[in-house]
CSV table of C-alpha atoms and ligand atoms in Angstrom, one decimal:
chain,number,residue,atom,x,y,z
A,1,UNK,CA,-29.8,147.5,-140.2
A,2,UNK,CA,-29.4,148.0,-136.7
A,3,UNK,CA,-26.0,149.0,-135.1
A,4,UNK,CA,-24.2,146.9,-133.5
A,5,UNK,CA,-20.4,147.9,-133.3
A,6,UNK,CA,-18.0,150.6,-134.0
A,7,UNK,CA,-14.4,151.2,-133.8
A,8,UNK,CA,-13.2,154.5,-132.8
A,9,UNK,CA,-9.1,154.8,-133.9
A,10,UNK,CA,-7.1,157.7,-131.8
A,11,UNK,CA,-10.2,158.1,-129.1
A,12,UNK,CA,-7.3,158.1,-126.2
A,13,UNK,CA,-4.0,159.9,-126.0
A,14,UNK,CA,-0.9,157.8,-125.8
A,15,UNK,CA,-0.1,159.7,-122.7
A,16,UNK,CA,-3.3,158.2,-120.9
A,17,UNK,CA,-3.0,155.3,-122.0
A,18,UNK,CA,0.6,154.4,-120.7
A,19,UNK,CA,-0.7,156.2,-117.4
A,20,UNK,CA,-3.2,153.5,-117.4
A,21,UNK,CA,-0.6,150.9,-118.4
A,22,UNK,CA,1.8,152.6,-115.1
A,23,UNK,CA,-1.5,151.9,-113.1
A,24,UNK,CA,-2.1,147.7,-114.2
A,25,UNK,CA,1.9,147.8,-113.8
A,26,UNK,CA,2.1,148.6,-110.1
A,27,UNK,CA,-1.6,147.2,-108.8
A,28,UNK,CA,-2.8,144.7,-111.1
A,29,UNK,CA,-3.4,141.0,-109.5
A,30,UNK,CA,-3.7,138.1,-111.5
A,31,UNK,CA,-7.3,137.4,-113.2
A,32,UNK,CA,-10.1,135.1,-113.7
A,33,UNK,CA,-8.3,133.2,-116.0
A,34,UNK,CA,-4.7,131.4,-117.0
A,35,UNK,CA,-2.0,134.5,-117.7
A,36,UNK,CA,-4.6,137.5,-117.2
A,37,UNK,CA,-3.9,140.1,-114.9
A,38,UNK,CA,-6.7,142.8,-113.8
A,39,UNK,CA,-6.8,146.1,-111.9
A,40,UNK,CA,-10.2,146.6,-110.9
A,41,UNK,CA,-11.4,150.8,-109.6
A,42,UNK,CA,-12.2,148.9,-106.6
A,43,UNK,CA,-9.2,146.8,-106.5
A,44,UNK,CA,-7.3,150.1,-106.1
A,45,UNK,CA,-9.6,151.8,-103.3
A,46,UNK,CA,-9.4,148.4,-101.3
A,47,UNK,CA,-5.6,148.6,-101.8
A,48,UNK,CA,-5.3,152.7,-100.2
A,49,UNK,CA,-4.6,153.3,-104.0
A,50,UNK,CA,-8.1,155.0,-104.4
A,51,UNK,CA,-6.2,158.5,-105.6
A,52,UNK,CA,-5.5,156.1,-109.0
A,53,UNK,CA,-8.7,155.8,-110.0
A,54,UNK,CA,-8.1,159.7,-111.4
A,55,UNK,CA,-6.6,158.9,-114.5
A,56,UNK,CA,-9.8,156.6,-115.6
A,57,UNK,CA,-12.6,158.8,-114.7
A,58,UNK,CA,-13.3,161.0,-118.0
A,59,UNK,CA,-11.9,158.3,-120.0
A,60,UNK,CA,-15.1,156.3,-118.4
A,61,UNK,CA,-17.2,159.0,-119.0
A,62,UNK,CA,-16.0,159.5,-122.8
A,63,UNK,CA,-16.9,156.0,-123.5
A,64,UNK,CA,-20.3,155.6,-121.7
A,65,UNK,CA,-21.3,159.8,-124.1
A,66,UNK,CA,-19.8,157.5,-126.7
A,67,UNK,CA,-21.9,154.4,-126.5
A,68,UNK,CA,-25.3,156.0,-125.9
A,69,UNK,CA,-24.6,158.0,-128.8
A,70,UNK,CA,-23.7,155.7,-131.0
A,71,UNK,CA,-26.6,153.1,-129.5
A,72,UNK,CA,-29.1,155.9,-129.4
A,73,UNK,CA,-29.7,155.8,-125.4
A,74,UNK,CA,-28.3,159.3,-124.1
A,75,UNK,CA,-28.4,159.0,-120.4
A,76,UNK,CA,-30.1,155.9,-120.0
A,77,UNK,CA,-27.0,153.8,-118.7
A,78,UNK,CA,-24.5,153.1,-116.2
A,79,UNK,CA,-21.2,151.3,-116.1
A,80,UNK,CA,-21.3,148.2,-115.0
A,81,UNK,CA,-17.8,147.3,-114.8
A,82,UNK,CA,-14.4,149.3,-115.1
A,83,UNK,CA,-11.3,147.2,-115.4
A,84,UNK,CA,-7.3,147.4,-116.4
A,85,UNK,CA,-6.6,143.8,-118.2
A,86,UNK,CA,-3.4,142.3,-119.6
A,87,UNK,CA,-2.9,139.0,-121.1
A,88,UNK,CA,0.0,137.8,-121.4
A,89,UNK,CA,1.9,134.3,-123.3
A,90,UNK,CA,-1.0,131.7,-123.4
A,91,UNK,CA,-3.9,134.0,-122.8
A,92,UNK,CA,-7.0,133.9,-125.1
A,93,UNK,CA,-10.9,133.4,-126.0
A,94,UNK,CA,-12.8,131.3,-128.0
A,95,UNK,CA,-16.2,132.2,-129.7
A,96,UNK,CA,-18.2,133.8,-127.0
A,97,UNK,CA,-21.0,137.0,-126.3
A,98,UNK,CA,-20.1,139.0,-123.4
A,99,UNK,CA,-23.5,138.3,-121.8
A,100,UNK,CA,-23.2,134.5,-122.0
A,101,UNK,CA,-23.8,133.5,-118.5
A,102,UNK,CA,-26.9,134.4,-116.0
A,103,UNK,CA,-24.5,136.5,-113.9
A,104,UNK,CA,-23.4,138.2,-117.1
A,105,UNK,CA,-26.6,139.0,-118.4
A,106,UNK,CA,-26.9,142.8,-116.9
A,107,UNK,CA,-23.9,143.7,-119.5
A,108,UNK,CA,-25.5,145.4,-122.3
A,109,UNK,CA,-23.3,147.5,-123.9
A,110,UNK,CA,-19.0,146.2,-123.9
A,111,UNK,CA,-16.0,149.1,-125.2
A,112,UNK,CA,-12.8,147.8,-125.6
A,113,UNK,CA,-10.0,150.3,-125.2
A,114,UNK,CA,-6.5,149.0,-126.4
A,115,UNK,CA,-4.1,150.5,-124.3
A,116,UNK,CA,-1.3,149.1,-126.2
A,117,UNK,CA,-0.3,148.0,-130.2
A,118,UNK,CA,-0.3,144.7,-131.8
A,119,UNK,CA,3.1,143.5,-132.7
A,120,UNK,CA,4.9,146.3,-131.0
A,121,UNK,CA,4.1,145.3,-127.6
A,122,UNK,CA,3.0,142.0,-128.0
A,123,UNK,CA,2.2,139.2,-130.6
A,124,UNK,CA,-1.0,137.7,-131.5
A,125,UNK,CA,-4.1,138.7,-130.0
A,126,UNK,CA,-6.4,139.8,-132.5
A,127,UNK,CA,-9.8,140.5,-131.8
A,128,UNK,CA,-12.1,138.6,-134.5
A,129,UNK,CA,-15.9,138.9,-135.0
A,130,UNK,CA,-17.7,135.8,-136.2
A,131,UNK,CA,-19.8,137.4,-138.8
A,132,UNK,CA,-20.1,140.9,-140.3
A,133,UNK,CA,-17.3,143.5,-140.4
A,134,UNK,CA,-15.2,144.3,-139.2
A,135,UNK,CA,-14.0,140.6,-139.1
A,136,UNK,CA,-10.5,141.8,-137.4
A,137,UNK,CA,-9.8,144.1,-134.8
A,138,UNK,CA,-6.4,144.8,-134.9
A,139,UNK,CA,-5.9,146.2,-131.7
A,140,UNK,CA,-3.5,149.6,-131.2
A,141,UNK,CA,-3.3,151.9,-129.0
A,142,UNK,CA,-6.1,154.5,-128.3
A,143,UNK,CA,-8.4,152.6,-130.2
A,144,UNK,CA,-11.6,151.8,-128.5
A,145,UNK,CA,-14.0,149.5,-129.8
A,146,UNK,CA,-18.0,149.5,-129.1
A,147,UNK,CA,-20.5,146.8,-129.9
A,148,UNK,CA,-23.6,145.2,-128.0
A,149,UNK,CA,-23.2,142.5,-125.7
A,150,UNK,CA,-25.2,139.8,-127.2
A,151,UNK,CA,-25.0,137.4,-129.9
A,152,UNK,CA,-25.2,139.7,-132.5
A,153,UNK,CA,-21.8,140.4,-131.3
A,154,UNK,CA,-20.1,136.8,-131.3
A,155,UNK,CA,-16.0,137.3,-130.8
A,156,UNK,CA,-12.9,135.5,-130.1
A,157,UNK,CA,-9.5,136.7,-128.6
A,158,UNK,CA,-6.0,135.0,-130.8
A,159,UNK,CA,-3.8,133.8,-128.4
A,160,UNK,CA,-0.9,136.0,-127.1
A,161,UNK,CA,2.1,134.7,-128.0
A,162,UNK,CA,4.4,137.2,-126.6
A,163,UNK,CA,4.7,140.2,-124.8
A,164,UNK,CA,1.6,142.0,-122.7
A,165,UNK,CA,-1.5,142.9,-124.3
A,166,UNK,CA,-3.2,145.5,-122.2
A,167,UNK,CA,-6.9,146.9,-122.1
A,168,UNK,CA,-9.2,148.7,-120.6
A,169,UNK,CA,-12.2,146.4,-120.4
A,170,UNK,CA,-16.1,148.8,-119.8
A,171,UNK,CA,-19.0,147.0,-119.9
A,172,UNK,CA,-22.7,148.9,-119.7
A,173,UNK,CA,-26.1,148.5,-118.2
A,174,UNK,CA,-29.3,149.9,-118.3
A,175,UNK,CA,-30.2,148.5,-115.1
A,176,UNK,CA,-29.6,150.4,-112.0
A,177,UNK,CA,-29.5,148.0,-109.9
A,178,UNK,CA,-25.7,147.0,-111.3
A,179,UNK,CA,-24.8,150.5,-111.2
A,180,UNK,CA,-20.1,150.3,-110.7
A,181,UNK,CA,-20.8,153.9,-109.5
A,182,UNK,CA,-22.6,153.6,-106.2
A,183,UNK,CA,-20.9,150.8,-105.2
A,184,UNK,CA,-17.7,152.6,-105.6
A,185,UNK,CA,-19.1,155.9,-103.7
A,186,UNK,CA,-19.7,153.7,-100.8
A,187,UNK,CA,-16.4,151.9,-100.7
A,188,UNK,CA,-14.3,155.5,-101.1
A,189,UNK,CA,-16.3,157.1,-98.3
A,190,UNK,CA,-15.4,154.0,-96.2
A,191,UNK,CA,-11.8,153.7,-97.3
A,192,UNK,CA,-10.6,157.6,-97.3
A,193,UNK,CA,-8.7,157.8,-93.8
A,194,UNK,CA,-9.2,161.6,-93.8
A,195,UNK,CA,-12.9,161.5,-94.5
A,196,UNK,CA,-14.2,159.0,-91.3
A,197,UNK,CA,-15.7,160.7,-89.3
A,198,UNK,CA,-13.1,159.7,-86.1
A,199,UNK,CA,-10.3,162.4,-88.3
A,200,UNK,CA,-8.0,164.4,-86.0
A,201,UNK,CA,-6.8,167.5,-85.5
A,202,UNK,CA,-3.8,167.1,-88.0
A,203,UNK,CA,-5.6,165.3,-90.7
A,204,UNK,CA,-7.9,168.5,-90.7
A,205,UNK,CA,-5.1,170.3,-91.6
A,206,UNK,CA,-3.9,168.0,-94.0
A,207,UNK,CA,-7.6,168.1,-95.7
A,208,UNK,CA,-7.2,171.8,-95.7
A,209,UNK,CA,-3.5,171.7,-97.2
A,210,UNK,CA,-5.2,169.2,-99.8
A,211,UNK,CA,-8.8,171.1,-100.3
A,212,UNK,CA,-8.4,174.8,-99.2
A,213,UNK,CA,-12.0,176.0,-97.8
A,214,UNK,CA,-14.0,172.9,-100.2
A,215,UNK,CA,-14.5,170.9,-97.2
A,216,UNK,CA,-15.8,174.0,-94.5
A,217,UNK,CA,-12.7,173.4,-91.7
A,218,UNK,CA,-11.1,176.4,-90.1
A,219,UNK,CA,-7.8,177.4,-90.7
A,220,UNK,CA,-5.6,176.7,-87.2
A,221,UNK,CA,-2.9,179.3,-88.0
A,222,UNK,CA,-1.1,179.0,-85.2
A,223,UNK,CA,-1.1,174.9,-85.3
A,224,UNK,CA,0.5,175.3,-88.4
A,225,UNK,CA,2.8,177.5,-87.3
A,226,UNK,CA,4.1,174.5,-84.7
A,227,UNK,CA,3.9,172.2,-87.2
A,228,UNK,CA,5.9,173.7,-89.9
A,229,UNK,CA,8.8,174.9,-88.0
A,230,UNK,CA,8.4,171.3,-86.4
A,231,UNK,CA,9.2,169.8,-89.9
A,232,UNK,CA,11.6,172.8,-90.8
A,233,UNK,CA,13.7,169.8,-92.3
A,234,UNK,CA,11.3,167.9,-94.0
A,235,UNK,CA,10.4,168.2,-97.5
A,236,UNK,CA,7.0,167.0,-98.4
A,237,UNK,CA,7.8,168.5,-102.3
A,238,UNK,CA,5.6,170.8,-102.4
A,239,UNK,CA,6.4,174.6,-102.2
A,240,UNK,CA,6.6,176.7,-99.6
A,241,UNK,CA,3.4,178.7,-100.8
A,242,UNK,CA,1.3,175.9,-101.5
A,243,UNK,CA,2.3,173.9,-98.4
A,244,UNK,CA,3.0,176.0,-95.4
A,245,UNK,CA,2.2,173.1,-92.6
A,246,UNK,CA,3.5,169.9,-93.0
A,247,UNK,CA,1.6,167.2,-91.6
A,248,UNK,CA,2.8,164.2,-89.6
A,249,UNK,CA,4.4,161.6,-91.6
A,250,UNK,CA,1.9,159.1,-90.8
A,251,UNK,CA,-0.8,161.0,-92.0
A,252,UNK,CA,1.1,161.2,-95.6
A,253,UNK,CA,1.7,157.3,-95.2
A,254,UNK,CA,-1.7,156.9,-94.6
A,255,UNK,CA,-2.5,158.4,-98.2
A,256,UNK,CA,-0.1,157.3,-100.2
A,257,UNK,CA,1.5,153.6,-98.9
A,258,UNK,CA,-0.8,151.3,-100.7
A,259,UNK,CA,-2.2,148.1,-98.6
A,260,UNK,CA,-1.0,144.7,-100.6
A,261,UNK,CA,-3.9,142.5,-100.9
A,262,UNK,CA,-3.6,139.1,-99.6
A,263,UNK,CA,-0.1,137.4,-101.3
A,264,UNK,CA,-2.3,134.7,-103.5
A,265,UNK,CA,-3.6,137.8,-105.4
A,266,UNK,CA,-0.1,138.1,-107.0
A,267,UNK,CA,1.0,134.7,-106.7
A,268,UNK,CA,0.8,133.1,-110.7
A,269,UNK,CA,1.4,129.4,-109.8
A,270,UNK,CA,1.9,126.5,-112.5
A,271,UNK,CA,-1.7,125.7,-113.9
A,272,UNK,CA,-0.8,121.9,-112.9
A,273,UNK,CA,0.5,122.3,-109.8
A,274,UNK,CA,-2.7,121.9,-107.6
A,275,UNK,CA,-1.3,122.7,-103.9
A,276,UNK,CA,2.5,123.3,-103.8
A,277,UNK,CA,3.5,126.1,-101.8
A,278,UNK,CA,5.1,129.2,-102.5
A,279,UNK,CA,8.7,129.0,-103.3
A,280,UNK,CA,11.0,130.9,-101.5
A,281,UNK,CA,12.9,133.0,-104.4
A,282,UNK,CA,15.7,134.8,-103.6
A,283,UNK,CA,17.1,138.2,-105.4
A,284,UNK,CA,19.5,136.1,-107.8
A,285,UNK,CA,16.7,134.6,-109.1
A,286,UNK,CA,16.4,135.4,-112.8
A,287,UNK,CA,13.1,137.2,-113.5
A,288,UNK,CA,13.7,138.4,-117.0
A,289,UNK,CA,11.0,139.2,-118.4
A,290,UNK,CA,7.3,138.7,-117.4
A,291,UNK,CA,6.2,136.8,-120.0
A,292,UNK,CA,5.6,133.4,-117.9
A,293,UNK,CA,6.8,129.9,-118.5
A,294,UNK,CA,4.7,127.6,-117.7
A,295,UNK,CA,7.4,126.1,-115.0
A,296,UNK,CA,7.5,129.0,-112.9
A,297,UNK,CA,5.7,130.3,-109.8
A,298,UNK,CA,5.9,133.9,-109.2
A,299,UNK,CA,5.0,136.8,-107.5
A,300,UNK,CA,3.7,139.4,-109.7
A,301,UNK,CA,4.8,142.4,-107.9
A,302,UNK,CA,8.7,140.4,-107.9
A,303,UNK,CA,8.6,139.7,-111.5
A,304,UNK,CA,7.1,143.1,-112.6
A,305,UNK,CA,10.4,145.2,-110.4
A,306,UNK,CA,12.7,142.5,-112.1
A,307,UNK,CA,12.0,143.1,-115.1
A,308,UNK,CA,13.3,146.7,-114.8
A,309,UNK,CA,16.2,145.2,-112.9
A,310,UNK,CA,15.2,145.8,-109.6
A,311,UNK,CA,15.5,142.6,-107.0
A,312,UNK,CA,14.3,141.8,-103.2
A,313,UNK,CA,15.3,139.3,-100.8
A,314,UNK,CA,11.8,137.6,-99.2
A,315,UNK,CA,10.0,135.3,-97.5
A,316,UNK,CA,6.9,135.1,-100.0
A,317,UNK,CA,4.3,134.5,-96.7
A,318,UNK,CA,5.5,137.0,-94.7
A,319,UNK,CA,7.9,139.7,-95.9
A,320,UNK,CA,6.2,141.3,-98.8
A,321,UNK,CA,4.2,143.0,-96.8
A,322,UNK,CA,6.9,144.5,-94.6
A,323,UNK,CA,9.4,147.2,-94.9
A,324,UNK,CA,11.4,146.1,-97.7
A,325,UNK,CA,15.0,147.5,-99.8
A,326,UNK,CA,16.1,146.8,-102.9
A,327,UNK,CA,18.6,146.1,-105.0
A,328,UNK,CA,19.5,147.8,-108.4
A,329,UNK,CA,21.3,144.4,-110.1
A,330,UNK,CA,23.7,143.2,-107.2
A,331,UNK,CA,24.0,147.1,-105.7
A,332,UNK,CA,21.9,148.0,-102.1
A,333,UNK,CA,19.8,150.7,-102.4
A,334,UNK,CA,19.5,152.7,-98.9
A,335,UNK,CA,15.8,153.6,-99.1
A,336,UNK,CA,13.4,151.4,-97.3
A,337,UNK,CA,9.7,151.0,-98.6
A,338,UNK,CA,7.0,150.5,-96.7
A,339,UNK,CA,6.1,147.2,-98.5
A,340,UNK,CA,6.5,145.7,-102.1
A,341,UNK,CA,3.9,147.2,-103.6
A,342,UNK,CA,5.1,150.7,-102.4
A,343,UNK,CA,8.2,149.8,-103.9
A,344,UNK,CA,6.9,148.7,-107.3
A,345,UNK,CA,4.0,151.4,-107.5
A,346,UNK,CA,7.6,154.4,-107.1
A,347,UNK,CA,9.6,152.2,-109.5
A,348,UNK,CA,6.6,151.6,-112.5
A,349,UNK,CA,5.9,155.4,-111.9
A,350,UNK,CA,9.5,156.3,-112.4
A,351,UNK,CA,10.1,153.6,-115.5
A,352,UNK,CA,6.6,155.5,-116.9
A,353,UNK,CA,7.6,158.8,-116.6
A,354,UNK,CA,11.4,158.6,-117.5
A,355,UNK,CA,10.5,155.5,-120.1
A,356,UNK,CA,12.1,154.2,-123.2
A,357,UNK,CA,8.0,153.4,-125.0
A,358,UNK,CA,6.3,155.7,-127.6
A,359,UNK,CA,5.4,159.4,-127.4
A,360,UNK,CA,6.8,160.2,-124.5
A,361,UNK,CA,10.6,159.4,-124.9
A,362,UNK,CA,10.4,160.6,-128.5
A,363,UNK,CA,9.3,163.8,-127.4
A,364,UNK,CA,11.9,164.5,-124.4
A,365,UNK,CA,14.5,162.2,-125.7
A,366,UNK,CA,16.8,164.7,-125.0
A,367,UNK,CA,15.8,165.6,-121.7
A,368,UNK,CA,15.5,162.5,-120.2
A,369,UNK,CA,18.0,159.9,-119.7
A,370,UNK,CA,16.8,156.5,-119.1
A,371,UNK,CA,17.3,154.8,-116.4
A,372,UNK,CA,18.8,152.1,-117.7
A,373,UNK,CA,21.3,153.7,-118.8
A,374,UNK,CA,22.1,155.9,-116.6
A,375,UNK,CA,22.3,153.4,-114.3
A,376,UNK,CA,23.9,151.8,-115.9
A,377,UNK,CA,26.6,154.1,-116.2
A,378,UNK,CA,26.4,154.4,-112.3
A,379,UNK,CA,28.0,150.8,-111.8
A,380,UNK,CA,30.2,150.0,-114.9
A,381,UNK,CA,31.4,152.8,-116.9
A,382,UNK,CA,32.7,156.0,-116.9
A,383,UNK,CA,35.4,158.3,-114.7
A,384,UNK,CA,34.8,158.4,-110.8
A,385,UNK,CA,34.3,162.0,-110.8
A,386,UNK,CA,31.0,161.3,-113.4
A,387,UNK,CA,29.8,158.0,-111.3
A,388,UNK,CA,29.6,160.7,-108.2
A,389,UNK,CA,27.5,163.0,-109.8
A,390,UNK,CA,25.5,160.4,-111.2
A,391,UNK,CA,25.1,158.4,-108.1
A,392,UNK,CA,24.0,161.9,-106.7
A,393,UNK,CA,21.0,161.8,-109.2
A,394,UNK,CA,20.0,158.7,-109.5
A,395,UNK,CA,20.6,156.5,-106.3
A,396,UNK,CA,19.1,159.1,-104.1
A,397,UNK,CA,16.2,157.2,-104.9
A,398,UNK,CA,14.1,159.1,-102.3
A,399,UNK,CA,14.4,162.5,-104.0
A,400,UNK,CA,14.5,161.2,-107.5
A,401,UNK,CA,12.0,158.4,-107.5
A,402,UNK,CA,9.8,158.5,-104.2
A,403,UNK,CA,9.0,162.1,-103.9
A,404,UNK,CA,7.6,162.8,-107.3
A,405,UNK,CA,5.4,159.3,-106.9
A,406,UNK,CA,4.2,161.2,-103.8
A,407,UNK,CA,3.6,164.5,-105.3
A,408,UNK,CA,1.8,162.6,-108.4
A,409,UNK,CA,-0.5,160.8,-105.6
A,410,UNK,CA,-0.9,164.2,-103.8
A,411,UNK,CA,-2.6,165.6,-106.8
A,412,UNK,CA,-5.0,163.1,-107.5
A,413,UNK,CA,-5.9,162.8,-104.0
A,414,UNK,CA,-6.9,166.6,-103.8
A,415,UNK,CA,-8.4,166.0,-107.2
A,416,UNK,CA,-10.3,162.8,-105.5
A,417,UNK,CA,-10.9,164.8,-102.2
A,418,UNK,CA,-12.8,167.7,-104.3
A,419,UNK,CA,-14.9,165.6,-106.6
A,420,UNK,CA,-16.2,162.6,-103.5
A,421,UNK,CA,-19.1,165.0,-102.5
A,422,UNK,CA,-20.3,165.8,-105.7
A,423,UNK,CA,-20.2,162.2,-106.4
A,424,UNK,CA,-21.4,161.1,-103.0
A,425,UNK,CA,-24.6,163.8,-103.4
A,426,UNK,CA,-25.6,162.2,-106.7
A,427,UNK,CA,-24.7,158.7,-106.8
A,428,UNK,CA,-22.6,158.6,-109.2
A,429,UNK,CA,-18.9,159.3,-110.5
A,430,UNK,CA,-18.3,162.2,-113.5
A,431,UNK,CA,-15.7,164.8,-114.0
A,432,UNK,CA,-17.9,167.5,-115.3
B,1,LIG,O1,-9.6,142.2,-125.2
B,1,LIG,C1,-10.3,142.1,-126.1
B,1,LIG,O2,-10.0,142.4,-127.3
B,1,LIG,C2,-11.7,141.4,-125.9
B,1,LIG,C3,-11.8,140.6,-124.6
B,1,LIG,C4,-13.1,139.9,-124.5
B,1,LIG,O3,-13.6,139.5,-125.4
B,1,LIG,C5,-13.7,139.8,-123.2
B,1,LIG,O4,-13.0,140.0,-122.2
B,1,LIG,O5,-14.8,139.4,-123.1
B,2,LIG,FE1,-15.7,139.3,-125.0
């Protein structure tokens, strides 16, 4: 009989995939349909978030070996589309094949890779074929599953009843012509601030901080020279060693702030409500958790930092996108980000790297505190002597939170940086 699916348990690390989930958590817009969100790779290069799309690209490139494999067409396709997906409360599919419209019909190949695990992170959901086996997919995560796009491969989604169900969703051509990767080549040479061709003088030296001699431009020793006693004070977190010239600051902001799309892109309005306008929520509001009820309107990004107990003051039309603080519960936290979406990208990455979910925390339980509770302790409990020293970690949210987002970002921008003329000479996007 001729193949048509496969299920591959354990294909991706838990550490990838709750880098992935980090990645949905701080840039994903709501979807095509009632409680989806999605993070598209060029959703995050539109957003100066381009350094992001790092974390997916042998991951990508795993799946696509693994399809042609198992479909018998080494190098004979392309990805169609790359995309982060979460469904949350509500969300679901009836019986359908992925190639069931005419704008569809390019999608060959589809791979499912479940980024999180059935009734730990979320309830109901199941993936179900109509015929053969397997007739249940439970989904968990690192498990990817393959099959062909058409109706061979009818399917249906359960609906989620709680929680977030999070995916990465690949689909696969054989025609060129719907090729993800060129299209993505062409929007990263356009978006990359240090790669037009208008670059300065100090973004030079920032590409040669970033890329050593990859990129041909000439050391300016004595440039740096200026520039580094310049910034004497400044720490851009790296060493001394690897970063001897500190660029401008608004070089650095160039790379790492991310660029909010327009406010409707986060904006999950009441499926009745037809043309109400955004309501004006304040920080009190309660955002527990963001699992939606259907009598709400919210702003993503707002729901997503309260739910790890951080809160704004805003105008939804107009200050989002401004410098914005915070507040941790009802305390004022000094350190002013360049927008919301700044804010939430340095709070998910901190919740992700410090957080209370699977492998991680159960490793380094011991060695890291979470932040919860530690800041916890900051504002209620414990001596005044102890709340000083752990105010001194924890709200100096700059050194403790911002930096390491920004040092993270550094590194897959230089890894970006080195691979985009490699990709840009062959048209498309690999790792090796
Ligand atoms: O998330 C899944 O398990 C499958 C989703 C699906 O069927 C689709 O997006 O077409
Ligand atoms: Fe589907």
């Amino acid at each position: 009989m001729e193949r048509k699916r496969l299920l591959l348990p354990g294909f991706i690390s838990p550490e990838l995939c709750e880098e992935l989930v980090f990645v949905h958590k701080s840039c994903g817009v709501v979807g095509y349909r009632p409680h989806v969100f999605s993070t598209t790779l060029s959703h995050l290069v539109a957003t100066n978030s381009a350094a992001l799309i790092m974390p997916f690209i042998a991951l990508r490139e795993r799946v696509k070996e693994a399809v042609e494999e198992f479909f018998d067409c080494e190098f004979e396709l392309f990805v169609e589309f790359t995309g982060l997906i979460s469904w949350t409360t509500g969300a679901n599919i009836g019986w359908h094949s992925d190639d069931n419209r005419d704008y569809l019909r390019q999608r060959h190949f589809s791979a499912v890779c479940y980024l999180n695990t059935y009734e730990q992170d979320f309830h109901g959901g199941l993936f179900h074929f109509q015929d053969g086996q397997p007739a249940t997919v439970v989904p968990a995560l690192g498990t990817v599953l393959i099959y062909s796009a058409d109706a061979t491969n009818i399917h249906s989604v359960d609906e989620v009843v709680d929680g977030e169900r999070v995916t990465m969703a690949l689909w696969f051509t054989r025609d060129q012509a719907h090729d993800e990767d060129k299209k993505l080549i062409d929007q990263l040479m356009n978006a990359m601030p240090l790669l037009r061709k208008e670059k300065d003088d100090s973004s030079d030296s920032l590409m040669n901080d970033l890329c050593g001699e990859n990129y041909g431009i000439a050391p300016q020793p004595s440039q740096e020279k200026e520039e580094s006693e310049g910034n004497a004070d400044k720490d851009f977190t790296m060493t001394p060693k690897q970063f001897q010239s500190a660029p401008g600051d608004a070089i650095l902001r160039d790379y790492f702030v991310p660029a909010p799309a327009s406010t409707n892109m986060y904006w999950v309005t009441k499926s009745e409500t037809v043309s109400s306008a955004p309501r004006n929520v304040g920080c009190e509001t309660a955002y527990e958790t963001i699992t939606p009820n259907s009598n709400q309107e919210y702003d993503v990004r707002v729901k997503r930092l309260a739910t790890l107990g951080f809160h704004c003051d805003y105008e939804p039309d107009s200050m989002l996108e401004k410098p914005l603080k915070l507040k941790y519960h009802h305390q004022c936290i000094a350190y002013e980000f360049a927008n919301i979406l700044h804010a939430l990208q340095v709070v998910q990455f901190h919740e992700w790297r410090t957080c209370n979910s699977s492998s991680m925390c159960n490793k380094n339980q011991h060695e890291v505190k979470n932040q919860h509770e530690v800041m916890d302790m900051v504002f209620d409990h414990g001596p005044l002597k102890n709340q000083h020293e752990v105010m001194d970690m924890v709200l100096d949210i700059e050194r403790t939170m911002v930096k390491p987002w920004e040092e993270y970002m550094r590194a897959l921008s230089k890894d970006l940086l080195q691979m985009l003329p490699a990709w840009q000479n062959t048209g498309s996007i690999f790792t090796r």
